[in-house]
Amino acid sequence: MAEEHSAGSQKGHGKDNIIPGVKFIIAVSSGKGGVGKSTVAVNLAVAMALTGAKVGLLDADIYGPNIPMMMGVTKPPEQKDGKIAPAESHGVKLMSMGFFVPEETAVVWRGPMVHTAIQQLFRDVLWDKLDYLLIDLPPGTGDAQLTLTQLVPLTGAVTVTTPQEVALHDVRKGMMMFQKVNVPLLGIVENMSYFLCGHCGERTEIFSHGGGERAAAKLGVPFLGRIPLDPAIRDGGDSGTPIVVADPASPQSAAFKDIAQNIIAKVSSGEGNTPIESLLSKIKQPFSAS
Ligand SMILES: Nc1ncnc2c1ncn2[C@@H]1O[C@H](COP(=O)(O)OP(=O)(O)O)[C@@H](O)[C@H]1O
Ligand SMILES: [Mg+2]
Ligand SMILES: [Zn+2]
């Protein structure tokens, strides 16, 4: 069952593997909320599934779990032999705290509750065999992120940011957290990069161009690609049919698919195993601390 892991798969963290059938576990993170982390996670997961891979998506954003809505799943998952069978949508297996906590409930989770809740999302769910498990992390660097890195051997983390210079500070903070727990950073995705007019297709740079790419270069981590700010992408999330499914031939979908391919290439080549310390040591002029 767990023997077929290839390079870059789970190893070496000296912890019991609670999801042994999963080859690559990839965290999707962001410095703050509202940058489109969930939108990116959903479209990347579906894009990966479209390549024929077995893909799971775990909505670990316990503070605002909206992946079920974005994936068009309204029915809570079913119990099977004391475990929970993940929901399935657009070819992706999916589990979310949102199935169990009503959306209106603004739960104030404390450390131990966060730990237990996240642990259950792994241990009590029949993930079975997966090539990729994407995890939508809560924004920032709190209890949930740390819990997660302690519970499962992450192959690497992808960080989503918007192009504004001010967002770079958050990117660096997130990197420091992953570094502390030895999780390699696979790269940066710049979301809402430019505005793509739905009427004429014209491209408008709303923010200064290339903020995410400059951040990546400055921090010495790969730049995975940019996603336009586009009403069709938002509609995809609102309607439960991600744009990668709703309009697969669009340039917006191509952007997501390219990034998915980049990530697949990186983890398959074992790049996720490069310790982040060596990358951070390249940074000459760090941003001011915290
Ligand atoms: N590239 C984009 N173009 C247009 N709207 C977007 C884009 N990315 C995200 N959104 C919208 O922005 C809002 C926040 O996105 P979401 O993925 O929920 O962010 P986060 O998970 O980081 O809080 C949502 O309404 C979403 O549909
Ligand atoms: Mg979200
Ligand atoms: Zn126009």
Coordinates of C-alpha atoms and ligand atoms in Angstrom, one line a residue:
M1 CA 0.0 0.0 0.0
A2 CA 2.6 2.5 1.0
E3 CA 5.5 0.9 -0.8
E4 CA 5.1 2.6 -4.1
H5 CA 6.0 6.1 -3.1
S6 CA 8.4 7.6 -5.5
A7 CA 10.9 10.4 -4.9
G8 CA 9.5 13.4 -3.2
S9 CA 6.8 11.5 -1.4
Q10 CA 6.3 11.3 2.3
K11 CA 9.4 10.4 4.3
G12 CA 11.7 11.3 7.0
H13 CA 9.6 13.3 9.5
G14 CA 9.8 10.4 12.0
K15 CA 6.0 10.4 12.6
D16 CA 3.4 7.8 12.0
N17 CA 1.9 8.3 8.7
I18 CA -1.8 8.7 9.2
I19 CA -2.5 8.8 5.4
P20 CA -0.2 6.2 4.0
G21 CA -1.9 5.9 0.6
V22 CA -1.2 9.5 -0.4
K23 CA 1.9 10.1 -2.5
F24 CA 2.3 13.9 -2.4
I25 CA 0.7 16.2 0.1
I26 CA 0.8 19.8 -0.9
A27 CA -0.3 22.7 1.3
V28 CA -1.8 25.8 -0.3
S29 CA -1.1 28.7 1.9
S30 CA -1.4 32.5 2.0
G31 CA -0.2 35.3 4.3
K32 CA -3.7 36.7 4.6
G33 CA -7.3 36.0 3.7
G34 CA -9.1 37.1 0.5
V35 CA -6.1 36.6 -1.8
G36 CA -7.9 33.8 -3.6
K37 CA -6.2 30.8 -1.9
S38 CA -9.3 28.6 -2.0
T39 CA -10.1 29.6 -5.6
V40 CA -6.5 28.6 -6.6
A41 CA -6.7 25.4 -4.5
V42 CA -9.9 24.3 -6.2
N43 CA -8.8 25.0 -9.7
L44 CA -5.4 23.4 -9.2
A45 CA -7.0 20.3 -7.8
V46 CA -9.4 20.0 -10.7
A47 CA -6.7 20.7 -13.2
M48 CA -4.5 18.0 -11.7
A49 CA -7.5 15.5 -11.8
L50 CA -7.9 16.4 -15.5
T51 CA -4.4 15.0 -16.1
G52 CA -5.8 11.6 -14.9
A53 CA -4.2 11.7 -11.5
K54 CA -6.1 10.7 -8.3
V55 CA -6.6 13.9 -6.4
G56 CA -8.0 14.9 -3.0
L57 CA -8.7 18.3 -1.7
L58 CA -8.8 18.9 2.1
D59 CA -10.4 22.1 3.2
A60 CA -8.5 22.8 6.4
D61 CA -9.5 26.4 6.6
I62 CA -11.5 25.8 9.7
Y63 CA -12.2 29.5 10.1
G64 CA -13.9 29.9 6.7
P65 CA -14.4 26.6 5.0
N66 CA -15.9 27.4 1.6
I67 CA -14.5 24.7 -0.6
P68 CA -17.7 22.6 -0.7
M69 CA -19.6 25.6 -2.1
M70 CA -16.8 26.3 -4.6
M71 CA -16.9 22.6 -5.7
G72 CA -20.7 22.5 -5.8
V73 CA -21.1 20.0 -3.0
T74 CA -24.1 20.5 -0.7
K75 CA -24.6 17.0 0.7
P76 CA -22.5 16.1 3.7
P77 CA -20.3 13.0 3.1
E78 CA -21.5 9.6 4.2
Q79 CA -20.3 7.4 7.1
K80 CA -18.8 4.0 6.2
D81 CA -17.6 1.5 8.8
G82 CA -17.1 4.2 11.4
K83 CA -15.1 6.3 8.9
I84 CA -16.2 9.1 6.6
A85 CA -16.2 8.7 2.8
P86 CA -15.1 11.9 1.2
A87 CA -17.4 13.7 -1.1
E88 CA -16.5 13.7 -4.8
S89 CA -16.9 16.5 -7.3
H90 CA -15.3 17.3 -10.7
G91 CA -13.2 14.2 -10.3
V92 CA -11.7 15.3 -6.9
K93 CA -12.2 13.7 -3.5
L94 CA -13.1 16.3 -1.0
M95 CA -13.4 16.9 2.7
S96 CA -14.1 20.0 4.6
M97 CA -14.9 21.2 8.1
G98 CA -17.6 23.1 6.4
F99 CA -19.6 19.9 6.2
F100 CA -19.8 19.7 9.9
V101 CA -19.8 23.4 11.0
P102 CA -22.7 25.6 9.8
E103 CA -21.4 28.5 7.7
E104 CA -23.0 31.1 9.9
T105 CA -21.3 29.8 13.1
A106 CA -18.3 32.0 13.7
V107 CA -16.5 29.4 15.8
V108 CA -13.6 30.6 17.9
W109 CA -11.3 27.6 17.8
R110 CA -8.6 27.2 20.4
G111 CA -5.4 25.3 19.9
P112 CA -6.4 21.9 21.1
M113 CA -9.7 22.0 19.3
V114 CA -7.9 23.0 16.1
H115 CA -5.6 20.1 16.5
T116 CA -8.4 17.5 17.1
A117 CA -10.5 18.9 14.2
I118 CA -7.6 18.7 11.7
Q119 CA -6.5 15.3 12.9
Q120 CA -10.0 14.0 12.3
L121 CA -10.0 15.3 8.7
F122 CA -7.0 13.0 8.0
R123 CA -7.5 10.0 10.3
D124 CA -11.3 9.5 10.1
V125 CA -11.6 10.0 6.4
L126 CA -11.2 7.3 3.8
W127 CA -8.8 9.0 1.6
D128 CA -7.6 5.7 0.1
K129 CA -5.0 6.0 -2.6
L130 CA -4.2 9.4 -4.0
D131 CA -1.5 10.9 -6.1
Y132 CA -2.0 14.4 -4.8
L133 CA -3.7 15.7 -1.7
L134 CA -4.1 19.5 -1.8
I135 CA -4.7 21.2 1.5
D136 CA -6.4 24.6 1.7
L137 CA -4.8 26.0 4.9
P138 CA -6.3 28.9 6.9
P139 CA -4.5 32.1 6.1
G140 CA -1.6 33.2 8.2
T141 CA 0.6 31.3 10.5
G142 CA -1.4 30.1 13.5
D143 CA -2.2 26.9 15.3
A144 CA -3.8 25.2 12.4
Q145 CA -0.8 25.5 10.1
L146 CA 1.5 24.2 12.8
T147 CA -0.8 21.3 13.7
L148 CA -0.9 20.3 10.1
T149 CA 2.8 20.2 9.6
Q150 CA 3.1 18.1 12.7
L151 CA 0.4 15.7 11.7
V152 CA 1.4 14.8 8.1
P153 CA 4.6 14.9 6.1
L154 CA 4.0 17.7 3.7
T155 CA 5.8 17.4 0.3
G156 CA 5.8 21.1 0.0
A157 CA 3.8 24.3 0.2
V158 CA 2.5 26.6 -2.5
T159 CA 1.9 30.2 -1.4
V160 CA -0.8 32.4 -3.0
T161 CA -0.3 36.1 -3.1
T162 CA -1.7 39.2 -4.8
P163 CA 0.7 41.5 -6.7
Q164 CA 0.8 44.4 -4.3
E165 CA 4.1 45.0 -2.8
V166 CA 2.6 45.0 0.7
A167 CA 1.6 41.3 0.2
L168 CA 5.3 40.3 0.0
H169 CA 5.8 40.8 3.7
D170 CA 3.1 38.2 4.4
V171 CA 4.7 35.8 1.9
R172 CA 8.0 36.0 3.8
K173 CA 6.3 35.4 7.2
G174 CA 4.6 32.3 5.8
M175 CA 8.0 31.1 4.4
M176 CA 9.6 31.5 7.8
M177 CA 6.9 29.3 9.3
F178 CA 7.4 26.5 6.8
Q179 CA 11.1 26.8 7.2
K180 CA 10.8 26.3 11.0
V181 CA 9.0 23.0 10.4
N182 CA 11.2 21.9 7.4
V183 CA 8.5 22.1 4.8
P184 CA 9.9 23.0 1.3
L185 CA 8.3 25.9 -0.5
L186 CA 7.4 24.8 -4.0
G187 CA 6.7 28.3 -5.2
I188 CA 4.6 31.4 -5.4
V189 CA 1.3 31.8 -7.3
E190 CA 0.3 35.4 -8.1
N191 CA -3.5 35.7 -8.2
M192 CA -5.5 38.7 -9.4
S193 CA -2.5 39.5 -11.4
Y194 CA -4.1 41.6 -14.0
F195 CA -7.7 42.4 -15.1
L196 CA -8.9 40.4 -18.1
C197 CA -11.9 42.3 -19.6
G198 CA -14.9 39.9 -20.1
H199 CA -16.1 42.0 -23.0
C200 CA -13.1 42.6 -25.1
G201 CA -10.4 40.4 -23.6
E202 CA -8.1 43.4 -23.0
R203 CA -5.6 43.0 -20.3
T204 CA -5.2 45.7 -17.7
E205 CA -2.4 45.8 -15.0
I206 CA -4.2 47.1 -12.0
F207 CA -1.3 46.8 -9.6
S208 CA 2.3 47.2 -10.3
H209 CA 3.3 44.5 -12.7
G210 CA 5.2 41.4 -11.5
G211 CA 5.0 41.9 -7.7
G212 CA 4.7 38.2 -7.1
E213 CA 7.5 37.4 -9.5
R214 CA 9.8 40.0 -7.9
A215 CA 8.9 38.5 -4.4
A216 CA 9.8 35.1 -5.6
A217 CA 13.1 36.2 -7.0
K218 CA 13.9 38.2 -3.9
L219 CA 13.1 35.2 -1.7
G220 CA 14.9 32.8 -3.9
V221 CA 11.8 30.5 -4.5
P222 CA 10.2 29.5 -7.8
F223 CA 7.5 31.6 -9.4
L224 CA 4.8 29.2 -10.5
G225 CA 2.6 31.6 -12.5
R226 CA 0.0 34.3 -12.5
I227 CA -3.8 34.1 -12.6
P228 CA -5.9 37.0 -14.0
L229 CA -8.5 38.9 -12.0
D230 CA -11.5 37.8 -13.9
P231 CA -15.3 37.8 -13.2
A232 CA -15.5 34.3 -14.8
I233 CA -13.1 33.0 -12.2
R234 CA -15.3 34.3 -9.4
D235 CA -18.4 33.0 -11.0
G236 CA -16.8 29.6 -11.2
G237 CA -16.4 29.6 -7.4
D238 CA -19.9 31.0 -6.7
S239 CA -21.6 28.5 -9.0
G240 CA -19.8 25.4 -7.8
T241 CA -18.3 24.8 -11.2
P242 CA -14.7 25.9 -11.2
I243 CA -13.6 27.7 -14.4
V244 CA -11.2 24.9 -15.3
V245 CA -14.4 22.8 -15.7
A246 CA -16.8 25.5 -16.8
D247 CA -14.6 26.9 -19.6
P248 CA -11.6 24.5 -20.0
A249 CA -10.4 26.1 -23.2
S250 CA -10.2 29.7 -21.8
P251 CA -6.9 31.5 -21.2
Q252 CA -7.9 31.6 -17.5
S253 CA -8.1 27.8 -17.3
A254 CA -4.8 27.5 -19.2
A255 CA -3.2 29.6 -16.5
F256 CA -4.4 27.2 -13.8
K257 CA -3.4 24.2 -15.8
D258 CA 0.1 25.5 -16.4
I259 CA 0.6 26.1 -12.7
A260 CA -0.7 22.6 -11.9
Q261 CA 1.8 21.1 -14.4
N262 CA 4.6 23.1 -12.8
I263 CA 3.7 21.7 -9.4
I264 CA 3.4 18.2 -10.7
A265 CA 6.8 18.5 -12.4
K266 CA 8.4 19.8 -9.2
V267 CA 7.1 17.2 -6.8
S268 CA 7.7 14.3 -9.3
S269 CA 11.3 15.4 -9.7
G270 CA 11.7 15.4 -5.9
E271 CA 12.2 19.2 -5.8
G272 CA 9.8 19.3 -2.9
N273 CA 12.6 17.7 -0.9
T274 CA 15.0 20.6 -1.1
P275 CA 15.2 22.1 2.3
I276 CA 14.1 25.6 2.5
E277 CA 17.0 26.7 4.7
S278 CA 19.3 26.6 1.7
L279 CA 16.9 28.9 -0.2
L280 CA 16.5 31.3 2.7
S281 CA 20.2 31.6 3.1
K282 CA 20.3 33.2 -0.3
I283 CA 18.2 36.2 0.8
K284 CA 20.5 39.1 1.4
Q285 CA 18.1 41.8 2.4
P286 CA 15.3 40.2 4.4
F287 CA 12.1 42.2 5.0
S288 CA 11.8 43.5 8.5
A289 CA 10.9 40.8 11.0
S290 CA 7.2 40.1 11.8
Ligands
LIG1 N1 -8.5 35.5 -10.0 C1 -9.7 35.9 -9.6 N2 -10.6 36.6 -10.3 C2 -11.7 37.1 -9.8 N3 -12.2 36.8 -8.6 C3 -11.4 36.0 -7.8 C4 -10.1 35.5 -8.2 N4 -9.6 34.8 -7.2 C5 -10.5 34.9 -6.2 N5 -11.6 35.6 -6.5 C6 -12.7 35.9 -5.7 O1 -12.2 36.6 -4.5 C7 -12.9 36.2 -3.4 C8 -11.9 35.6 -2.4 O2 -11.4 34.4 -2.9 P1 -11.1 33.1 -2.0 O3 -10.6 32.1 -2.9 O4 -12.3 32.8 -1.2 O5 -9.9 33.7 -1.1 P2 -9.2 33.1 0.2 O6 -9.4 31.6 0.2 O7 -7.8 33.5 0.0 O8 -9.8 33.8 1.3 C9 -14.0 35.2 -3.8 O9 -15.2 35.8 -4.0 C10 -13.4 34.7 -5.2 O10 -14.4 34.2 -6.1
MG2 MG -10.5 30.5 1.5
ZN3 ZN -13.0 45.7 -22.4

